[in-house]
Structure formats: C-alpha cells, structure tokens
Amino acid sequence: MLVYVNGKLVPREEAKVSVFDHGYLYGDGVFEGIRVYDGNVFRLREHIERLFESAHTIALKLAMTLEELMDATLQTIAANGKRDAYIRLVVSRGEGDLGIDPDKCKKGSTVVIIVDSIALYPEELYAKGIPIATSAIRRIPSECLDPRIKSLNYLNNILAKIDAKKAGVPEALMLNTRGFVAECTADNIFIVKNGSLKTPQLLHGALGGITRAAVLELAKGAGMITSEERLAVHDLYNADECFLTGTGAEVIPVIDIDGRQVGDGKPGPKTKMLLAMYRELRTKDGAKVDYDTEPATAR
Ligand code: PMP
C-alpha cells in the first residue's frame, strides 16, 4: 500500500505524521471518505469541493488547489492499482506547539490520502434492512458548530455509536437539541411517506452528504416529490419506508426504529428503486482513474 503524505507516496509503514500535528492534538482538520467503483471515483469533484468548503470555514489554508488535490487523489489510487477502494483524504492544520493557536502551525497543513477498503454492511442487510435506535446523545447544535463542516472532531458521533452498539443495533439515530431528527452517526436519513421523499434540512444537524445529494437528484429524476424539512421521530416511526445514505452504506433500508416497525417491516419499493439507481450511477458519475500513466507524485 502506498500512502500520499504531503506530496510523496510512501509505503504504509512510513506513512507518519508528527505528534505535534493539531489534527492529532485537537482534531483540528477536515476529511473526506470517497469510493472508487471499477476505476470511477464517485463524485470526486463534489467531495473535494466539500473538503475545501470545510477547510475554508475553519480558516485552514491548503497549499494545493482543488484541481491539484483531485489529481493527487487520482494518482494515489492509480499508484495502488485498485479499481475498487475506499479513499480517506485527511487535511489537518499541521505541526504546531501545544497551544491551540492555529497560527503556530507554521509549516502549513498536512495532507494525507489513503487508498484502502472499508468494512461495509453485508449484502444480505440490503435485502433485509437494519434496525436503528435513537441515541441519548444529541447532535452538537448547528449554532455552535455547523454540521456541514466535515471535521476531524467526531466525538459526538462516536458517543452515539457507542450507544447504538450497547442497544444492539448497527446505527444510532441522532436528534438535535430541540428533539428533531438530525442524522445518524455516519449516514444521512430519509423517509418515504405517501410516495414523497423527505430528509432533514442540513441546519437541523446533518452533514451535506454526497450520497444524500445524489439520492435527492435520482428521486427527482424518477418523478418523486422530494423535500428537506423538519422531521420528528413520530414522522420516522410512521413512515412507509426509511433508509440511510452514506459513502460506505450507500442506500441501506431501515426496518425498525426504537422497536417500532417501519412500514411492513421490509425494505420498501422506493428504497429498492433508489438503491438500484444509485448502484447504476456509482460507476458512471465521477472521475476516471488513469492506471497506465506513471504518477507524477511517485518517489
Ligand atoms: N453524516 C455524517 C456524520 C457522516 O460522517 C457522513 C459520511 N460518512 C454522512 C452523513 C454521509 O455523507 P456522504 O454521503 O458524503 O458519505
């Protein structure tokens, strides 16, 4: 495995960052999780744009342009020769001192690109659906930290994930401090009610998921009425269908929430349709990896 670290491709064992990096000391940084499907990097530009927006909001400057980071990502995938992979792109504030002051990180940001695989839900769960449970951990209010920033601070989500595992379910539903539905720990949430597709607005506490956006487009293209609105758990319990979206999960049906059966307890027709459409789109929409050209970033 070759890992991109600040412009160089190095073997996994040599892929290291300083313990003084503020990404490590304070979670001061941003990241992306991206998938490659048969040599197609799904919505690479959208992922890199989201990363740049997150970085801009936290006043983190990259020494690279958007195009350069896209190229570095494509070249790192090519150097690893993987046609199907999960990419983790991490940009941290860089090496500083022990204070939180980001201006002390004089060397500039640290950029890491890892090409690996990810543990996914087993295929049978796409046919069966999963149960989820509401966590007691509320999403950090968007007035305090904008949920659209995909930052290295995941403690809030990790605490909810611990709750979910204790409750014996694979995912936790997170509410905002006003008790409305935000998202899950690593996925956005959708419901289908009377043929319409509904998902919480981002400022209720949800990340602007790349999969979420793709699914909204696919649903509109299929003639469904879609809306981003304020949803309560009552709406979820009484939905006809429910599913989660994310780079790792894709479109996974939810058939039980807090012990309440959703719909008829089986993945619904719209969920199945959107999963099939997404699986069609994922190899087409995005940037193609050129596996034949020698990467410019190789040592
Ligand atoms: N919400 C959170 C908190 C996430 O971390 C993620 C990414 N795993 C998502 C939603 C889904 O976003 P995407 O579709 O871009 O992977």
Short mmCIF file of C-alpha atoms and ligand atoms in Angstrom, two decimals:
data_model
loop_
_atom_site.label_atom_id
_atom_site.label_comp_id
_atom_site.label_asym_id
_atom_site.label_seq_id
_atom_site.Cartn_x
_atom_site.Cartn_y
_atom_site.Cartn_z
CA MET A 1 0.00 0.00 0.00
CA LEU A 2 1.27 3.46 -0.93
CA VAL A 3 0.04 6.42 1.10
CA TYR A 4 0.23 10.03 -0.04
CA VAL A 5 1.75 12.22 2.67
CA ASN A 6 2.42 15.85 1.80
CA GLY A 7 3.24 15.30 -1.85
CA LYS A 8 5.07 11.98 -1.53
CA LEU A 9 3.89 8.41 -1.99
CA VAL A 10 5.35 6.29 0.81
CA PRO A 11 4.82 2.70 2.00
CA ARG A 12 2.22 2.29 4.74
CA GLU A 13 4.88 1.74 7.47
CA GLU A 14 6.50 5.07 6.61
CA ALA A 15 3.22 7.00 6.41
CA LYS A 16 3.51 9.04 9.61
CA VAL A 17 2.59 12.49 10.87
CA SER A 18 4.00 14.40 13.84
CA VAL A 19 2.52 14.02 17.34
CA PHE A 20 2.56 17.84 17.33
CA ASP A 21 0.13 17.91 14.41
CA HIS A 22 -3.00 19.75 15.53
CA GLY A 23 -5.12 17.18 13.75
CA TYR A 24 -3.84 14.72 16.36
CA LEU A 25 -3.73 17.11 19.33
CA TYR A 26 -7.07 18.87 18.77
CA GLY A 27 -8.96 17.24 15.93
CA ASP A 28 -8.15 20.42 14.04
CA GLY A 29 -8.69 19.43 10.44
CA VAL A 30 -11.14 18.14 7.87
CA PHE A 31 -11.56 14.91 5.93
CA GLU A 32 -13.41 13.04 3.21
CA GLY A 33 -14.43 9.42 2.66
CA ILE A 34 -14.65 8.64 -1.05
CA ARG A 35 -15.35 5.43 -3.00
CA VAL A 36 -13.87 4.10 -6.21
CA TYR A 37 -16.08 1.77 -8.23
CA ASP A 38 -14.47 -0.06 -11.14
CA GLY A 39 -11.99 2.76 -11.69
CA ASN A 40 -14.58 5.52 -11.30
CA VAL A 41 -14.13 7.85 -8.33
CA PHE A 42 -17.72 8.61 -7.45
CA ARG A 43 -18.36 12.37 -7.43
CA LEU A 44 -14.70 13.18 -6.73
CA ARG A 45 -15.13 16.88 -7.54
CA GLU A 46 -18.08 17.21 -5.14
CA HIS A 47 -16.06 15.55 -2.34
CA ILE A 48 -13.06 17.80 -2.90
CA GLU A 49 -15.32 20.86 -3.09
CA ARG A 50 -16.89 19.90 0.24
CA LEU A 51 -13.42 19.47 1.73
CA PHE A 52 -12.35 22.91 0.52
CA GLU A 53 -15.54 24.47 1.91
CA SER A 54 -15.00 22.79 5.30
CA ALA A 55 -11.35 23.96 5.29
CA HIS A 56 -12.36 27.50 4.32
CA THR A 57 -14.85 27.73 7.18
CA ILE A 58 -12.27 26.64 9.73
CA ALA A 59 -9.75 29.06 8.11
CA LEU A 60 -7.42 26.20 7.14
CA LYS A 61 -5.39 27.02 4.04
CA LEU A 62 -4.23 24.26 1.74
CA ALA A 63 -1.04 24.73 -0.25
CA MET A 64 -2.82 22.98 -3.16
CA THR A 65 -5.61 23.95 -5.49
CA LEU A 66 -8.80 21.93 -5.86
CA GLU A 67 -7.55 20.58 -9.20
CA GLU A 68 -4.19 19.60 -7.71
CA LEU A 69 -5.84 17.72 -4.86
CA MET A 70 -8.12 15.93 -7.32
CA ASP A 71 -5.06 14.92 -9.37
CA ALA A 72 -3.15 13.78 -6.27
CA THR A 73 -6.15 11.63 -5.29
CA LEU A 74 -6.42 10.06 -8.74
CA GLN A 75 -2.66 9.42 -8.88
CA THR A 76 -2.62 7.83 -5.42
CA ILE A 77 -5.40 5.46 -6.47
CA ALA A 78 -3.54 4.64 -9.71
CA ALA A 79 -0.29 4.03 -7.80
CA ASN A 80 -2.13 1.48 -5.65
CA GLY A 81 -3.63 -0.16 -8.74
CA LYS A 82 -7.03 -0.56 -7.07
CA ARG A 83 -10.18 -0.46 -9.18
CA ASP A 84 -12.45 -0.68 -6.14
CA ALA A 85 -11.46 1.10 -2.96
CA TYR A 86 -12.34 3.42 -0.13
CA ILE A 87 -10.30 6.63 -0.04
CA ARG A 88 -9.65 8.59 3.12
CA LEU A 89 -8.47 12.12 2.47
CA VAL A 90 -7.32 13.97 5.59
CA VAL A 91 -6.18 17.57 5.79
CA SER A 92 -5.05 18.73 9.21
CA ARG A 93 -3.81 22.08 10.47
CA GLY A 94 -0.26 20.70 10.56
CA GLU A 95 2.53 20.74 13.11
CA GLY A 96 2.32 23.40 15.82
CA ASP A 97 3.08 23.72 19.52
CA LEU A 98 1.00 22.51 22.46
CA GLY A 99 -1.33 25.52 22.44
CA ILE A 100 -4.45 25.53 20.30
CA ASP A 101 -3.39 28.63 18.33
CA PRO A 102 -3.55 27.53 14.67
CA ASP A 103 -1.18 30.38 13.68
CA LYS A 104 1.59 28.44 15.41
CA CYS A 105 1.27 25.70 12.80
CA LYS A 106 3.85 27.43 10.66
CA LYS A 107 4.75 24.52 8.37
CA GLY A 108 1.27 24.52 6.87
CA SER A 109 -1.37 21.84 6.57
CA THR A 110 -0.73 18.10 6.44
CA VAL A 111 -2.38 16.30 3.51
CA VAL A 112 -2.81 12.52 3.64
CA ILE A 113 -4.53 10.27 1.09
CA ILE A 114 -5.10 6.61 2.00
CA VAL A 115 -6.41 4.07 -0.51
CA ASP A 116 -7.91 1.17 1.38
CA SER A 117 -11.09 -0.83 1.78
CA ILE A 118 -13.84 -0.29 4.35
CA ALA A 119 -15.95 -2.73 6.36
CA LEU A 120 -19.38 -2.47 4.75
CA TYR A 121 -22.80 -3.77 5.70
CA PRO A 122 -23.13 -7.36 4.46
CA GLU A 123 -25.15 -7.64 1.25
CA GLU A 124 -27.95 -9.59 2.99
CA LEU A 125 -28.79 -6.49 5.06
CA TYR A 126 -29.63 -4.58 1.87
CA ALA A 127 -32.28 -7.20 1.22
CA LYS A 128 -33.42 -7.42 4.87
CA GLY A 129 -32.92 -3.90 6.22
CA ILE A 130 -31.43 -2.83 9.56
CA PRO A 131 -32.83 -1.69 12.91
CA ILE A 132 -31.68 1.64 14.39
CA ALA A 133 -32.23 3.23 17.80
CA THR A 134 -32.39 6.84 18.99
CA SER A 135 -29.31 7.81 20.97
CA ALA A 136 -29.48 9.91 24.14
CA ILE A 137 -26.55 11.87 22.70
CA ARG A 138 -27.84 14.93 20.86
CA ARG A 139 -26.12 16.36 17.80
CA ILE A 140 -23.98 19.43 18.53
CA PRO A 141 -26.31 22.39 17.76
CA SER A 142 -25.65 23.92 14.36
CA GLU A 143 -25.47 27.33 16.08
CA CYS A 144 -22.34 26.02 17.83
CA LEU A 145 -20.67 24.01 15.08
CA ASP A 146 -22.00 23.92 11.54
CA PRO A 147 -22.78 20.26 10.73
CA ARG A 148 -21.72 20.89 7.13
CA ILE A 149 -18.09 21.05 8.26
CA LYS A 150 -16.72 17.52 7.91
CA SER A 151 -14.15 17.97 10.64
CA LEU A 152 -11.84 15.59 12.48
CA ASN A 153 -13.99 16.08 15.60
CA TYR A 154 -16.22 13.01 15.65
CA LEU A 155 -16.62 12.53 19.41
CA ASN A 156 -20.29 13.49 19.34
CA ASN A 157 -20.97 10.81 16.73
CA ILE A 158 -18.69 8.28 18.43
CA LEU A 159 -20.64 8.64 21.69
CA ALA A 160 -23.88 7.97 19.80
CA LYS A 161 -22.26 4.98 18.06
CA ILE A 162 -21.33 3.56 21.48
CA ASP A 163 -25.00 3.96 22.48
CA ALA A 164 -26.13 2.13 19.34
CA LYS A 165 -23.79 -0.79 19.94
CA LYS A 166 -24.96 -1.05 23.56
CA ALA A 167 -28.54 -1.11 22.28
CA GLY A 168 -27.53 -3.95 19.92
CA VAL A 169 -28.19 -2.06 16.68
CA PRO A 170 -25.68 -1.08 13.98
CA GLU A 171 -26.61 2.62 13.77
CA ALA A 172 -27.87 5.35 16.09
CA LEU A 173 -30.42 7.98 15.21
CA MET A 174 -29.25 11.38 16.41
CA LEU A 175 -31.67 14.18 17.29
CA ASN A 176 -30.77 17.83 17.62
CA THR A 177 -31.10 19.66 20.95
CA ARG A 178 -34.69 20.61 20.04
CA GLY A 179 -35.58 16.95 19.64
CA PHE A 180 -35.90 16.91 15.84
CA VAL A 181 -34.21 14.38 13.62
CA ALA A 182 -30.67 15.28 12.51
CA GLU A 183 -28.94 12.23 11.02
CA CYS A 184 -27.18 9.01 12.03
CA THR A 185 -23.58 8.73 13.24
CA ALA A 186 -22.11 8.37 9.74
CA ASP A 187 -25.14 8.49 7.46
CA ASN A 188 -27.98 10.79 6.44
CA ILE A 189 -31.56 9.63 6.96
CA PHE A 190 -34.57 9.65 4.63
CA ILE A 191 -38.20 8.61 4.83
CA VAL A 192 -40.84 7.89 2.21
CA LYS A 193 -44.39 8.94 3.08
CA ASN A 194 -47.28 8.68 0.62
CA GLY A 195 -44.80 8.42 -2.25
CA SER A 196 -42.80 11.56 -1.27
CA LEU A 197 -39.19 11.52 -0.17
CA LYS A 198 -38.27 13.55 2.91
CA THR A 199 -34.98 14.22 4.70
CA PRO A 200 -33.99 16.66 7.47
CA GLN A 201 -32.68 20.07 6.48
CA LEU A 202 -28.91 20.36 6.96
CA LEU A 203 -29.18 23.05 9.61
CA HIS A 204 -31.17 20.66 11.79
CA GLY A 205 -27.82 18.96 12.30
CA ALA A 206 -26.90 16.96 9.21
CA LEU A 207 -23.78 16.77 7.10
CA GLY A 208 -24.37 17.68 3.45
CA GLY A 209 -23.86 14.10 2.31
CA ILE A 210 -22.68 13.47 -1.24
CA THR A 211 -24.86 10.35 -1.31
CA ARG A 212 -27.79 12.37 0.11
CA ALA A 213 -27.48 14.86 -2.77
CA ALA A 214 -27.22 12.05 -5.35
CA VAL A 215 -30.30 10.29 -3.94
CA LEU A 216 -32.33 13.52 -3.94
CA GLU A 217 -31.40 14.02 -7.61
CA LEU A 218 -32.21 10.42 -8.51
CA ALA A 219 -35.59 10.62 -6.77
CA LYS A 220 -36.47 13.88 -8.55
CA GLY A 221 -35.38 12.33 -11.84
CA ALA A 222 -37.75 9.42 -11.13
CA GLY A 223 -40.60 11.89 -10.64
CA MET A 224 -40.80 11.71 -6.85
CA ILE A 225 -41.67 14.77 -4.79
CA THR A 226 -38.71 15.49 -2.52
CA SER A 227 -38.37 17.83 0.43
CA GLU A 228 -35.85 18.86 3.05
CA GLU A 229 -37.81 19.60 6.17
CA ARG A 230 -38.13 19.37 9.93
CA LEU A 231 -38.78 15.78 10.91
CA ALA A 232 -39.70 14.37 14.33
CA VAL A 233 -39.26 10.75 15.47
CA HIS A 234 -43.05 10.43 15.09
CA ASP A 235 -42.61 11.02 11.34
CA LEU A 236 -39.97 8.31 11.23
CA TYR A 237 -41.98 5.74 13.22
CA ASN A 238 -44.98 6.28 10.95
CA ALA A 239 -43.10 6.43 7.65
CA ASP A 240 -43.91 3.99 4.85
CA GLU A 241 -40.19 3.48 4.26
CA CYS A 242 -36.93 4.63 5.82
CA PHE A 243 -33.33 4.37 4.67
CA LEU A 244 -29.86 5.75 5.36
CA THR A 245 -27.37 7.12 2.85
CA GLY A 246 -23.60 7.42 3.01
CA THR A 247 -20.46 6.72 1.04
CA GLY A 248 -19.92 3.49 2.97
CA ALA A 249 -23.56 2.44 3.43
CA GLU A 250 -24.81 3.62 0.00
CA VAL A 251 -28.62 3.26 0.43
CA ILE A 252 -29.41 0.90 3.32
CA PRO A 253 -33.04 0.18 4.27
CA VAL A 254 -34.18 0.72 7.88
CA ILE A 255 -36.99 -1.56 9.01
CA ASP A 256 -37.16 -0.86 12.75
CA ILE A 257 -36.65 2.32 14.81
CA ASP A 258 -36.64 2.06 18.63
CA GLY A 259 -38.62 -1.18 18.38
CA ARG A 260 -41.29 0.36 16.12
CA GLN A 261 -41.69 -1.45 12.83
CA VAL A 262 -41.32 0.83 9.81
CA GLY A 263 -43.96 0.21 7.12
CA ASP A 264 -44.40 -3.53 6.67
CA GLY A 265 -41.02 -4.29 8.22
CA LYS A 266 -39.36 -4.96 4.87
CA PRO A 267 -37.32 -2.72 2.55
CA GLY A 268 -39.88 -0.71 0.57
CA PRO A 269 -40.22 -0.32 -3.21
CA LYS A 270 -38.89 3.27 -3.37
CA THR A 271 -35.86 2.33 -1.24
CA LYS A 272 -35.13 -0.61 -3.52
CA MET A 273 -35.56 1.57 -6.59
CA LEU A 274 -33.20 4.27 -5.25
CA LEU A 275 -30.58 1.68 -4.21
CA ALA A 276 -30.66 0.17 -7.71
CA MET A 277 -30.42 3.63 -9.31
CA TYR A 278 -27.52 4.58 -7.04
CA ARG A 279 -25.65 1.38 -7.88
CA GLU A 280 -26.10 2.20 -11.55
CA LEU A 281 -24.85 5.76 -11.09
CA ARG A 282 -21.79 4.98 -8.95
CA THR A 283 -19.69 3.59 -11.81
CA LYS A 284 -20.67 6.35 -14.22
CA ASP A 285 -20.72 9.66 -12.39
CA GLY A 286 -17.30 10.91 -11.29
CA ALA A 287 -13.65 10.99 -12.34
CA LYS A 288 -11.89 8.11 -14.07
CA VAL A 289 -8.56 6.84 -12.76
CA ASP A 290 -5.78 6.55 -15.35
CA TYR A 291 -3.95 3.38 -14.28
CA ASP A 292 -1.38 3.50 -17.09
CA THR A 293 0.42 6.81 -16.58
CA GLU A 294 3.35 6.92 -14.16
CA PRO A 295 2.21 9.11 -11.23
CA ALA A 296 3.99 12.49 -11.03
CA THR A 297 3.94 12.26 -7.22
CA ALA A 298 5.78 8.90 -7.03
CA ARG A 299 9.18 8.95 -5.40
N1 PMP B 1 -23.33 12.19 8.16
C1 PMP B 1 -22.14 12.03 8.78
C2 PMP B 1 -21.97 12.50 10.17
C3 PMP B 1 -21.07 11.44 8.08
O1 PMP B 1 -19.89 11.27 8.66
C4 PMP B 1 -21.28 11.01 6.74
C5 PMP B 1 -20.14 10.40 5.96
N2 PMP B 1 -19.80 9.12 6.37
C6 PMP B 1 -22.55 11.16 6.16
C7 PMP B 1 -23.54 11.79 6.91
C8 PMP B 1 -22.82 10.74 4.76
O2 PMP B 1 -22.13 11.56 3.86
P1 PMP B 1 -21.61 11.05 2.45
O3 PMP B 1 -22.80 10.61 1.70
O4 PMP B 1 -20.93 12.23 1.83
O5 PMP B 1 -20.67 9.92 2.72
#
